[in-house]
Short mmCIF file of C-alpha atoms in Angstrom, two decimals:
data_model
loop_
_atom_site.label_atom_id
_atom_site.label_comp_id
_atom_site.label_asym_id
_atom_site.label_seq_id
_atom_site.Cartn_x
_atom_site.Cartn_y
_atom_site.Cartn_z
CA UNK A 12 -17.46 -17.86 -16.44
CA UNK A 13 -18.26 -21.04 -18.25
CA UNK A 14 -17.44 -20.24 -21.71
CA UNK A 15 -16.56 -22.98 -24.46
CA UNK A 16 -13.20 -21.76 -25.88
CA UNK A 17 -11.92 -21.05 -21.84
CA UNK A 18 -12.80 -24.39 -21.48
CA UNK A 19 -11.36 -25.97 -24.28
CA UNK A 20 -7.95 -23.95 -23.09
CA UNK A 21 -8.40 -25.84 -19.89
CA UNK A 22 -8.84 -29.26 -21.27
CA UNK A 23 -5.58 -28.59 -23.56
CA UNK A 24 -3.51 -27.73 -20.86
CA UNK A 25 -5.03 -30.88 -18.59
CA UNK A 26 -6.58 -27.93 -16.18
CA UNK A 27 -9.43 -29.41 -14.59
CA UNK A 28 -12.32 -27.41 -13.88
CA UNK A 29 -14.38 -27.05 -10.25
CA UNK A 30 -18.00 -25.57 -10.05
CA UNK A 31 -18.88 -24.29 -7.17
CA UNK A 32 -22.72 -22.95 -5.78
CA UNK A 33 -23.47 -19.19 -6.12
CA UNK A 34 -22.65 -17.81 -2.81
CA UNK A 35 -20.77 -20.85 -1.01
CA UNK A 36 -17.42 -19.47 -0.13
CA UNK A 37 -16.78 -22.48 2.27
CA UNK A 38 -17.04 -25.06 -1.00
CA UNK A 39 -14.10 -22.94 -1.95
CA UNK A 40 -11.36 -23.48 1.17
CA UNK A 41 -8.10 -22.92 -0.32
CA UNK A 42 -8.71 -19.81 -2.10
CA UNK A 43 -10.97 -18.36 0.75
CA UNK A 44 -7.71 -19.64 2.89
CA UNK A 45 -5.30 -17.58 0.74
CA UNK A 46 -8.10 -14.35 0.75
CA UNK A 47 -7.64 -14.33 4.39
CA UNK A 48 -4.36 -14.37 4.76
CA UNK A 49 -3.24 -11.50 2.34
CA UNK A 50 -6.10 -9.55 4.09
CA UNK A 51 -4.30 -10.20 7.87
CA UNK A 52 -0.65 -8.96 5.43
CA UNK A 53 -2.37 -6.12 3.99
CA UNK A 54 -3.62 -5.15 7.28
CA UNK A 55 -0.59 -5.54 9.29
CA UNK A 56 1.47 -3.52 5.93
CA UNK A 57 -0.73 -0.87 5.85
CA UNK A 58 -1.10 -0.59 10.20
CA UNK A 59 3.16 -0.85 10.45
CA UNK A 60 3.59 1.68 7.44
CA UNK A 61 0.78 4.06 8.88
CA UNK A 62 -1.18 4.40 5.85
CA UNK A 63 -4.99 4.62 5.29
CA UNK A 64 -7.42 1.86 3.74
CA UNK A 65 -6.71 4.13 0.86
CA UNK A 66 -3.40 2.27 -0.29
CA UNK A 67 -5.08 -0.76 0.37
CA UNK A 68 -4.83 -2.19 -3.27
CA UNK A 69 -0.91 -1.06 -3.55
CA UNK A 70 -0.66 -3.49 -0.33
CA UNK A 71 -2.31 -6.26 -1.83
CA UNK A 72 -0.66 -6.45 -4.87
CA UNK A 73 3.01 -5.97 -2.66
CA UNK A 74 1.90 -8.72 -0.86
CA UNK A 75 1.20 -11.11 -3.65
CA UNK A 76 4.82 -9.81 -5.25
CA UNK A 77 6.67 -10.85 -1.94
CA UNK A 78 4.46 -14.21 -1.47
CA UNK A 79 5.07 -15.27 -5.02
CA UNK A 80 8.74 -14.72 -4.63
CA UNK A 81 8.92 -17.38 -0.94
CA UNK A 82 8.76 -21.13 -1.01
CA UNK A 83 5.78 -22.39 -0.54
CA UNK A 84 4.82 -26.31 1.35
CA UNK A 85 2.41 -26.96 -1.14
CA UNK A 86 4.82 -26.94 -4.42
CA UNK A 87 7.50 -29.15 -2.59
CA UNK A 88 9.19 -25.40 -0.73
CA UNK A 89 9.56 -24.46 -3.94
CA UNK A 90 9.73 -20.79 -5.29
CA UNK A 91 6.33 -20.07 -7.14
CA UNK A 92 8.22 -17.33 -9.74
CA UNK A 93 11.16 -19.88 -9.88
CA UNK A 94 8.52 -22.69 -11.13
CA UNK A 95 6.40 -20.36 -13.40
CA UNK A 96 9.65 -18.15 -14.72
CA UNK A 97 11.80 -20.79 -14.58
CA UNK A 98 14.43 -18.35 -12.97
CA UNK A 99 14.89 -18.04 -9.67
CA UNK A 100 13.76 -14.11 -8.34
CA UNK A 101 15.90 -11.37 -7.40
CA UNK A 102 15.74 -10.57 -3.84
CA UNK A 103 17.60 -7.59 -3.90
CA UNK A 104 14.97 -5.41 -4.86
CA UNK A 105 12.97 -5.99 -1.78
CA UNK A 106 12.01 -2.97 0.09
CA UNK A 107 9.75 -1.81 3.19
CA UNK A 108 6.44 -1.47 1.98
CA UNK A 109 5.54 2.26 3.50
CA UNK A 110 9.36 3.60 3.89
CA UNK A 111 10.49 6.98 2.42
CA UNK A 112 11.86 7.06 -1.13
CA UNK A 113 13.37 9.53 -2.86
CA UNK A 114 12.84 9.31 -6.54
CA UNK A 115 14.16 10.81 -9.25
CA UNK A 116 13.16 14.18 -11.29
CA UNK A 117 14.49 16.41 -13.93
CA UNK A 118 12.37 19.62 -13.49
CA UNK A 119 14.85 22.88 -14.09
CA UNK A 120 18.21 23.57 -13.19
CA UNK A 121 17.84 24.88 -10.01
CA UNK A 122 15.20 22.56 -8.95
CA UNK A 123 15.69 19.65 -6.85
CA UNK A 124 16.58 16.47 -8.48
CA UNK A 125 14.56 14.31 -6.31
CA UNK A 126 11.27 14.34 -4.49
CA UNK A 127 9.97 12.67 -1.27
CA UNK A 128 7.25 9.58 -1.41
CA UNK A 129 6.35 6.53 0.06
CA UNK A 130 7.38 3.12 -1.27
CA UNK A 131 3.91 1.46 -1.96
CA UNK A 132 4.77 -1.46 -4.59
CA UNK A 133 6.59 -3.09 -7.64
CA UNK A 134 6.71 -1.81 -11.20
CA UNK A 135 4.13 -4.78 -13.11
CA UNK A 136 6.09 -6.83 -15.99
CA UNK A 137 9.07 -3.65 -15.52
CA UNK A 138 12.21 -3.33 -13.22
CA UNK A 139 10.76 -0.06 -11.48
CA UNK A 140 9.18 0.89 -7.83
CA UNK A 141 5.84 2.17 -7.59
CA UNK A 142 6.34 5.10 -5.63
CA UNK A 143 3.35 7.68 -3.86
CA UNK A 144 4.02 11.34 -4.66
CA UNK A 145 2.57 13.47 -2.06
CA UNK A 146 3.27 16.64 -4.33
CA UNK A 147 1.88 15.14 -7.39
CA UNK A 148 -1.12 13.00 -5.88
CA UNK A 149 -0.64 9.93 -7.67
CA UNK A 150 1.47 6.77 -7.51
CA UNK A 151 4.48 7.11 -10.18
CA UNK A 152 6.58 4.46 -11.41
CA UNK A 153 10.32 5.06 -10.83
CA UNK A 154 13.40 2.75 -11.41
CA UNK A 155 16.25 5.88 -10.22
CA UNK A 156 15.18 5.47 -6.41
CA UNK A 157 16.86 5.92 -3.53
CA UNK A 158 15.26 4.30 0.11
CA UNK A 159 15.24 5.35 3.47
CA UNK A 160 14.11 1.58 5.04
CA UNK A 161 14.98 3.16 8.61
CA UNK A 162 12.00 5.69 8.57
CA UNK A 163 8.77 5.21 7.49
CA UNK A 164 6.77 7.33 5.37
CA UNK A 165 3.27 8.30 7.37
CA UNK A 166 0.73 9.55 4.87
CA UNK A 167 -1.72 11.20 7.20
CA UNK A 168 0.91 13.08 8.81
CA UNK A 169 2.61 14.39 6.08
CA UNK A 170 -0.58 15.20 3.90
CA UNK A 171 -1.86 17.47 6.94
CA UNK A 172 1.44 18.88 7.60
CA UNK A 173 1.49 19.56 3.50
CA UNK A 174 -2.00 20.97 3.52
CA UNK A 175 -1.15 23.34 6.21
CA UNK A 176 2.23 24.57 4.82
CA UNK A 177 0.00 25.43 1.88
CA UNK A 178 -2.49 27.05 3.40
CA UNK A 179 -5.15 24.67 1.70
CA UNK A 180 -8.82 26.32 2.03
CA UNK A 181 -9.73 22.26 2.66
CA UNK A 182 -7.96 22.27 6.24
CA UNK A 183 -9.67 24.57 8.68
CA UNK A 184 -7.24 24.85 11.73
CA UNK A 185 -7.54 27.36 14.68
CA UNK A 186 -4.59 29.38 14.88
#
């Protein structure tokens, strides 16, 4: 990625630019450094929330939010969205990655007016929680959530329990 107006953006804002040799992570130590430790988070997230390698990529980018939003030794313990927002974050939002939430729905009048997921992340650049929907499949974005940070929400367990409920042809059980 050596292209002459990304460059020129560098040199404007006095960023100063390190090449390193095609596959020569160790000429690279602080960013391999900072690799390896969201991979031991992500790990331990996804191992205390009981979730597959699956949500992976939800605990990754949780992990940056929550890093980015801690002081940090190498900016003088300063906050790193403080010094880039110039604001300081709002910690109040701050949930257990992997714990039930119950978000909100407006379906019929009789329906429910909330449904069951699992907490898996932050809204990007909105004030919303990123929320897994076992009955819909997907992650949804919600900001009218309500959390359950005493239980957490195990994915395996309640997609098999779902599938059987359902009587899914996928799941063959005996009995």
């Amino acid at each position: 990625f050596c292209k002459d107006e990304f460059n020129q953006f560098c040199a404007d804002e006095g960023i100063g630019r390190h090449h390193t040799v095609r596959k020569t992570p160790q000429q690279n130590g602080v960013a391999e450094r900072v690799n390896q430790t969201l991979l031991e988070i992500v790990r331990c997230m996804l191992s205390n929330a009981g979730l597959g390698r699956r949500y992976w990529s939800e605990a990754v980018l949780t992990a940056c939010y929550v890093i980015n939003r801690g002081p940090h030794s190498g900016i003088d313990s300063k906050i790193p969205f403080e010094i880039w927002s110039g604001k300081l974050p709002n910690f109040s939002n701050l949930k257990i990655f992997g714990c039930v939430a119950y978000y909100h729905v407006i379906e019929g009048k009789l329906d429910p007016r909330a449904k069951k997921g699992c907490f898996v992340g932050y809204g990007d650049g909105v004030k919303g929680f990123r929320i897994f929907s076992p009955s819909e499949g997907r992650v949804i974005l919600s900001r009218d959530v309500t959390f359950d940070e005493n239980t957490m929400y195990s994915i395996k367990n309640a997609e098999i329990s779902d599938l059987r409920r359902e009587g899914d042809n996928l799941l063959q059980t005996d009995g």
